[in-house]
Every structure is written in C-alpha cells, then in structure tokens.
Short mmCIF file of C-alpha atoms in Angstrom, two decimals:
data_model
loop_
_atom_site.label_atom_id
_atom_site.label_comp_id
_atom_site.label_asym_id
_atom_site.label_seq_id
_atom_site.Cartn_x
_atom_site.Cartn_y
_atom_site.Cartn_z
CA UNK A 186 0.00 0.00 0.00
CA UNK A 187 3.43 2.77 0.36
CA UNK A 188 4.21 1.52 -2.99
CA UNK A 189 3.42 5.04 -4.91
CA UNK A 190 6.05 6.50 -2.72
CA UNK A 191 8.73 4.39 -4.29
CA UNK A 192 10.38 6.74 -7.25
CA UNK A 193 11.13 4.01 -9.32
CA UNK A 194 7.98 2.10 -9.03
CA UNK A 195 6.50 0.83 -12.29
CA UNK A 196 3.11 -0.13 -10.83
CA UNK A 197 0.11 1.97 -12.06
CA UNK A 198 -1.85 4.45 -9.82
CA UNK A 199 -4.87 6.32 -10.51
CA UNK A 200 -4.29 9.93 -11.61
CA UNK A 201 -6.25 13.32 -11.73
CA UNK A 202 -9.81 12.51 -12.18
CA UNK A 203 -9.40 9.22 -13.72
CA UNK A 204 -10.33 6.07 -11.66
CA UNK A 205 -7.85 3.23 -12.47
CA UNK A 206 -9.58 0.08 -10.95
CA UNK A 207 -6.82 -2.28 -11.83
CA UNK A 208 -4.64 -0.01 -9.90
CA UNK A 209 -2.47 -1.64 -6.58
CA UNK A 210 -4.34 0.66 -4.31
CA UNK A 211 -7.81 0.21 -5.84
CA UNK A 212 -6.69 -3.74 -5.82
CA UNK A 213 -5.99 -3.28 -2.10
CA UNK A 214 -8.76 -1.03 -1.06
CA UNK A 215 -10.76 -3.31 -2.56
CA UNK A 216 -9.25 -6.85 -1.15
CA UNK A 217 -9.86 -4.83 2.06
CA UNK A 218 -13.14 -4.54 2.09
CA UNK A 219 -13.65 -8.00 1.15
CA UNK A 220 -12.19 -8.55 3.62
CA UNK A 221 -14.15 -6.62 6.37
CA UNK A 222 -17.22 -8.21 4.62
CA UNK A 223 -16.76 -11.58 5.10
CA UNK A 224 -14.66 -11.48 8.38
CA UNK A 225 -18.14 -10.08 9.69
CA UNK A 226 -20.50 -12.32 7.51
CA UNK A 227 -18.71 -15.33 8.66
CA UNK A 228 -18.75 -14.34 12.58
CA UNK A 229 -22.47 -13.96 12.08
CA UNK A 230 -23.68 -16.79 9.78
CA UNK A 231 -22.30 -20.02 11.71
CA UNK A 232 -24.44 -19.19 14.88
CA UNK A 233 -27.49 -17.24 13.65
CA UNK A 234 -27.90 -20.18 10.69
CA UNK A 235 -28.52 -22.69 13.28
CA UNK A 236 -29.99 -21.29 16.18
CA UNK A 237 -33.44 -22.44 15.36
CA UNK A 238 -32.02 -26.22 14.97
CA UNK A 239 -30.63 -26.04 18.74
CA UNK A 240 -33.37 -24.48 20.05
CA UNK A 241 -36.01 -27.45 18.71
CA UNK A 242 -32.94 -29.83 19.71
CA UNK A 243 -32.89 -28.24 23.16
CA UNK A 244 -36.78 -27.74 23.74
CA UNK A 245 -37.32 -31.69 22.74
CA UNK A 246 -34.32 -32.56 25.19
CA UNK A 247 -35.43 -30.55 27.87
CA UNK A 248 -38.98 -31.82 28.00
CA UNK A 249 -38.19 -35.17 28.12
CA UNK A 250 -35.22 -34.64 31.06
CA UNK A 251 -38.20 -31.98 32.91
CA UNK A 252 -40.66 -35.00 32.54
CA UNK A 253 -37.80 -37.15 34.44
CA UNK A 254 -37.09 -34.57 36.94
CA UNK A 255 -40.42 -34.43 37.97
CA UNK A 256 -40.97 -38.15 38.34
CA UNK A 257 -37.50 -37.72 40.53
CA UNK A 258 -38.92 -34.96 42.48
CA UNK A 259 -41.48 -36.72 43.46
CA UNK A 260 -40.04 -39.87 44.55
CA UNK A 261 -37.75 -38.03 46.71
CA UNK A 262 -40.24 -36.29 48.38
CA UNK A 263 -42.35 -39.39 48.93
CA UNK A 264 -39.56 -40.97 50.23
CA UNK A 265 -40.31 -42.30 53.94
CA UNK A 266 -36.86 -41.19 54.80
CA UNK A 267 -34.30 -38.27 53.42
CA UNK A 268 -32.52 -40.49 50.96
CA UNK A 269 -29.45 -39.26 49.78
CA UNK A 270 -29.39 -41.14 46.51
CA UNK A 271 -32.74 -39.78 45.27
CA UNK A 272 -31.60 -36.57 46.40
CA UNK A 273 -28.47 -36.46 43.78
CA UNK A 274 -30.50 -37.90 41.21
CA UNK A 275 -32.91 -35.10 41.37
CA UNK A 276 -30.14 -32.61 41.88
CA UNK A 277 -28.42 -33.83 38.47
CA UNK A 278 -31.47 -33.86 36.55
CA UNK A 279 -32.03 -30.00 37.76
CA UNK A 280 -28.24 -29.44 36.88
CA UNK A 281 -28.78 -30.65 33.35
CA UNK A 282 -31.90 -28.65 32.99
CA UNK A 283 -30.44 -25.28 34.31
CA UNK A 284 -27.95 -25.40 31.04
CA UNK A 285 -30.53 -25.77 28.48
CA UNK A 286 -32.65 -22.96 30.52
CA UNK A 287 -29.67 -20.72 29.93
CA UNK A 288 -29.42 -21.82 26.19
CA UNK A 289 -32.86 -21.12 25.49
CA UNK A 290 -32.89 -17.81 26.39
CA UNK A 291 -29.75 -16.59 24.34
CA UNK A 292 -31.17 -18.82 20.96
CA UNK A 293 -34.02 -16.78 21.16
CA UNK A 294 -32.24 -13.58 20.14
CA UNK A 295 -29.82 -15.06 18.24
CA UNK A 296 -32.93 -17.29 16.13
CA UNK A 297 -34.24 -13.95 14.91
CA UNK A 298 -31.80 -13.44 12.15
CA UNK A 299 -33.11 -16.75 10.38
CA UNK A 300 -36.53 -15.12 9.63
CA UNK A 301 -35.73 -11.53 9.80
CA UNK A 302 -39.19 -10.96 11.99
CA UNK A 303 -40.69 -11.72 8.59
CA UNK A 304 -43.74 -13.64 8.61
CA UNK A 305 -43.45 -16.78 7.21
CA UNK A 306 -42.38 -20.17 8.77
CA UNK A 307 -39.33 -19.73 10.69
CA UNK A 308 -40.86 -16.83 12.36
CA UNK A 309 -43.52 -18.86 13.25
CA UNK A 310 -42.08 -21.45 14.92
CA UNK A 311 -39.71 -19.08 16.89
CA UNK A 312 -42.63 -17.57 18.02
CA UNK A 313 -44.52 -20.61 19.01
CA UNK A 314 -41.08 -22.24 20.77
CA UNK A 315 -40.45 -19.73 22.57
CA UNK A 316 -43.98 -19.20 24.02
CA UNK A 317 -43.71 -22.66 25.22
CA UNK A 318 -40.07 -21.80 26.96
CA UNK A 319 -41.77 -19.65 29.28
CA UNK A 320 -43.97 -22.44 30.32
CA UNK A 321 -40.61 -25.05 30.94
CA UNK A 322 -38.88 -22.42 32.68
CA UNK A 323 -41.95 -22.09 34.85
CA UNK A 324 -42.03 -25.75 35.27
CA UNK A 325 -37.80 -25.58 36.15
CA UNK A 326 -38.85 -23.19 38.54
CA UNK A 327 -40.96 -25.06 40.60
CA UNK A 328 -38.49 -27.53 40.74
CA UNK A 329 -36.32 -25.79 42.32
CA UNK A 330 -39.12 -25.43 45.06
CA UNK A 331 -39.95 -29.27 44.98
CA UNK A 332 -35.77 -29.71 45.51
CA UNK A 333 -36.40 -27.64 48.31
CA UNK A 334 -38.75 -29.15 50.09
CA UNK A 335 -36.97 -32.82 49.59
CA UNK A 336 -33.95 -31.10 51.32
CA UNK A 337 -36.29 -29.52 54.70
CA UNK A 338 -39.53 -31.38 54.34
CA UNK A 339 -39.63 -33.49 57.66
CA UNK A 340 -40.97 -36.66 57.35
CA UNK A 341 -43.39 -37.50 59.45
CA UNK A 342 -45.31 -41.14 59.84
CA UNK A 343 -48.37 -38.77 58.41
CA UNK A 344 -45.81 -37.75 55.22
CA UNK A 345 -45.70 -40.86 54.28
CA UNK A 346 -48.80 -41.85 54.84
CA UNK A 347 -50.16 -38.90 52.94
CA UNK A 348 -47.72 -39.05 50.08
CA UNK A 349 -48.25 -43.04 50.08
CA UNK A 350 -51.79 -42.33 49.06
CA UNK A 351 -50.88 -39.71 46.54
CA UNK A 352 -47.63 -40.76 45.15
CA UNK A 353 -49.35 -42.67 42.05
CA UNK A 354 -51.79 -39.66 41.29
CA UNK A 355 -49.02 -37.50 41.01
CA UNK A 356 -46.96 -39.71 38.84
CA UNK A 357 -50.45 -40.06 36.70
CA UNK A 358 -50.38 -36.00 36.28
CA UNK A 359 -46.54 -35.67 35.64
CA UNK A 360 -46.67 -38.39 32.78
CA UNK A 361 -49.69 -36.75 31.57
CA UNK A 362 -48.72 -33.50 31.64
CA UNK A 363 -45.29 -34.57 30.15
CA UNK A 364 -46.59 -36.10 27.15
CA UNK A 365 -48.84 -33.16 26.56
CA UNK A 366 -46.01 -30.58 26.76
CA UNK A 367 -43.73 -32.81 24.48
CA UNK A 368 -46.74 -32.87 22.11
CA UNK A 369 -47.01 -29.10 21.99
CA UNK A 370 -43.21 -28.76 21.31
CA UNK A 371 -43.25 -31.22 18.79
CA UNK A 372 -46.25 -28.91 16.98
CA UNK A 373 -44.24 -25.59 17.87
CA UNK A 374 -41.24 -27.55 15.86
CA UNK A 375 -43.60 -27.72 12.73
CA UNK A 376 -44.81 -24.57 12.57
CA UNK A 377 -48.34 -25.60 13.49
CA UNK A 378 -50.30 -28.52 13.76
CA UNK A 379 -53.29 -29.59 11.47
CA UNK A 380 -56.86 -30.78 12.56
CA UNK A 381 -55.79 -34.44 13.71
CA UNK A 382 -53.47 -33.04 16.01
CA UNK A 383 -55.45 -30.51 17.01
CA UNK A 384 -57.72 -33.19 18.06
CA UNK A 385 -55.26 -35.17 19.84
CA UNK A 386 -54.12 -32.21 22.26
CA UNK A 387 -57.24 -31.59 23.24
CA UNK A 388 -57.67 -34.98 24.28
CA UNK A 389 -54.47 -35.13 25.80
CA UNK A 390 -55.45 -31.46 27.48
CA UNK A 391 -58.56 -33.21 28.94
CA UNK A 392 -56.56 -36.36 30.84
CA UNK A 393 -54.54 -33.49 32.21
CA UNK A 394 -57.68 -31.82 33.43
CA UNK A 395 -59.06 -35.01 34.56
CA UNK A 396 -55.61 -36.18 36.36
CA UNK A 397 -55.10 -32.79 38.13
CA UNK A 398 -58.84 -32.81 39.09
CA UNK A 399 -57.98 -36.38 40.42
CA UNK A 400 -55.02 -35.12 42.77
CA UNK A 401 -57.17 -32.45 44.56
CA UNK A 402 -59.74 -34.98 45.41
CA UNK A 403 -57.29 -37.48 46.33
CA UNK A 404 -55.53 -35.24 48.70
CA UNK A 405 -58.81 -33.43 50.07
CA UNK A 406 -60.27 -36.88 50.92
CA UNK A 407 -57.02 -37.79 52.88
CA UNK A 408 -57.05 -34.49 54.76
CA UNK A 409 -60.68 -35.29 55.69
CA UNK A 410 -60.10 -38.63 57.10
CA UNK A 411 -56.52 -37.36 59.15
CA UNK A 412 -59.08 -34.50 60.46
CA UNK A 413 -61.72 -37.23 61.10
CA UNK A 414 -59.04 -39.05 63.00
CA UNK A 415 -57.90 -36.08 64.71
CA UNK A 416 -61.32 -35.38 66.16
CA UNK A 417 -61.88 -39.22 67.26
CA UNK A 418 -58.27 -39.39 68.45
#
C-alpha cells in the first residue's frame, strides 16, 4: 500500500480525475473490504444459521429430562426417609436442565436473524417455541421449590402416609402432563399442527384436566379422614 512512494515504481496508480480500478491501491482497497465483509458475515452466519435447529434440539431434550425430573422430584419427596441417593438424582437432573434454561434464552435472540421478523415459517415457529419456553422455565422453577422441600420437608409417619396415598396420582399428572407438553413442542417444531393433532391435544389437554382434578380430590379426601381421626383421636 506505500508503494506510490517508491520513485522508481513501475506499478500503475490512478491519476487526476481518472479512476484506475486495476490499480495496486484500488486492488488493495478493494481486497480490504472484502475482507471486512466476510470477516463479519462469517462471525455472524455459523451461529445465527442454526440457532433455530438447537433451540427445537434443546426444547425436545429438555422436555423429556423436565418429565424425568419431575418423576424424581417426586419420589424423593415421597420418600419415607431423606434419601441421599434420590436426592443427587434429582439434583443432576435440575443441573442438566439449568444449562438448556440458559441456552434457550440466548437462541431466542440469536434465532431472529433466520426469519428476519418476517412472517413466514421460521418466524412462526420461533414464536410458538419460545412461548412454550416460558412455560418449561416455569415448570424448572418449581423444581427448584420441589428440591427444596426434599432437602427440609420433615418426614413425618403422616408424610408418608399422605404421600403413600398420593404418590401414584401425582406420577399419573406428571406423565400426563409430560406427554402433553412434548406434544405441543413437537407442533411448535412444525410450525403448526393440522386438525388431527389438534384433536389429539385436546384430548391429551382433557386427561390433564381429569388427572389434576384427580389429585385435589385425592388429597382433600385424605385431609378429611386425618381431620376425622384427629377429632376421634
């Protein structure tokens, strides 16, 4: 580029008003630029280009491991006694989940230069996936809680007594509730979902209903025979 300060140079240079673009410091301006252009094109395509794809990989991944957690969660705190063993399990299930909480959030930025905020597919299924990653982080969040409570929850003869009783309703919700969230992830994935599979989450909606409806009773009708006993006692 300090070429056309070199007296006895024979390269050519652009001079008064005309523009010699086979000139070295056209050539170089111009090799920089290219340069500049792709440096930046290629720090931003590798990412951006598959954000989407890790974010449906993720979302699948984490519903399935959040749907294992639970079951987890609920073992330990069922548990007659505080069982150490349970209590890693559940505490490496919530480990693996934290890192694809954190994931989630930064894909859904990055997802956004895929579909521009253009209508279209791609827009609408990072629209739709992330809707639903509210709802997991939500369920991670109560987690937490349900870690909690395994770790300070004393346990009682009437814990496990209780939690006998209402272990397999719970484990009746969770799977439901699983296989319903997987199903809507699976549709936010596509895009959409079409009438059959409309169809099928409303029925899968309704044994949620029905299971969750099942676990109040469940547990109401325990507490009224403990307070029944109570009273005789």
């Amino acid at each position: 580029m300090m070429d056309f300060i070199n007296p006895s140079t024979s390269a050519t240079y652009s001079a008064a008003w005309r523009f010699n673009i086979r000139g070295v410091a056209v050539s170089g301006l111009v090799q920089a630029m290219l340069g500049c252009g792709l440096g930046t094109f290629a720090c931003l395509l590798p990412y951006p280009l598959f954000a989407l794809d890790k974010a449906r990989d993720i979302s699948l991944n984490m519903v399935e491991e959040l749907g294992e957690a639970w079951q987890a969660g609920i073992k330990c705190f069922a548990c007659a006694t505080h069982d150490a063993r349970d209590e890693a399990i559940l505490r490496h299930h919530i480990d693996g989940l934290s890192e694809g909480v954190a994931s989630l959030e930064g894909l859904d930025d990055a997802s956004w230069w895929e579909s521009m905020g253009l209508s279209g597919k791609p827009q609408q299924v990072r629209v739709m996936l992330f809707t639903l990653t509210g709802t997991i982080q939500e369920s991670y969040a109560r987690l937490l809680n349900v870690q909690n409570l395994c770790r300070v929850a004393a346990k009682t003869p009437e814990h496990v007594k209780l939690m006998e009783h209402m272990k397999p309703h719970l484990e009746s919700l969770t799977k439901q509730a699983s296989d319903l969230l997987g199903a809507f992830v699976e549709a936010a994935i596509d895009g959409g979902f079409d009438d059959d599979e409309e169809a099928n989450l409303n029925d899968m909606y309704t044994k949620v209903k029905q299971a969750l409806e099942t676990v109040a009773d469940e547990f109401h009708k325990k507490q009224g025979k403990r307070s029944e006993e109570r009273r005789v006692g």
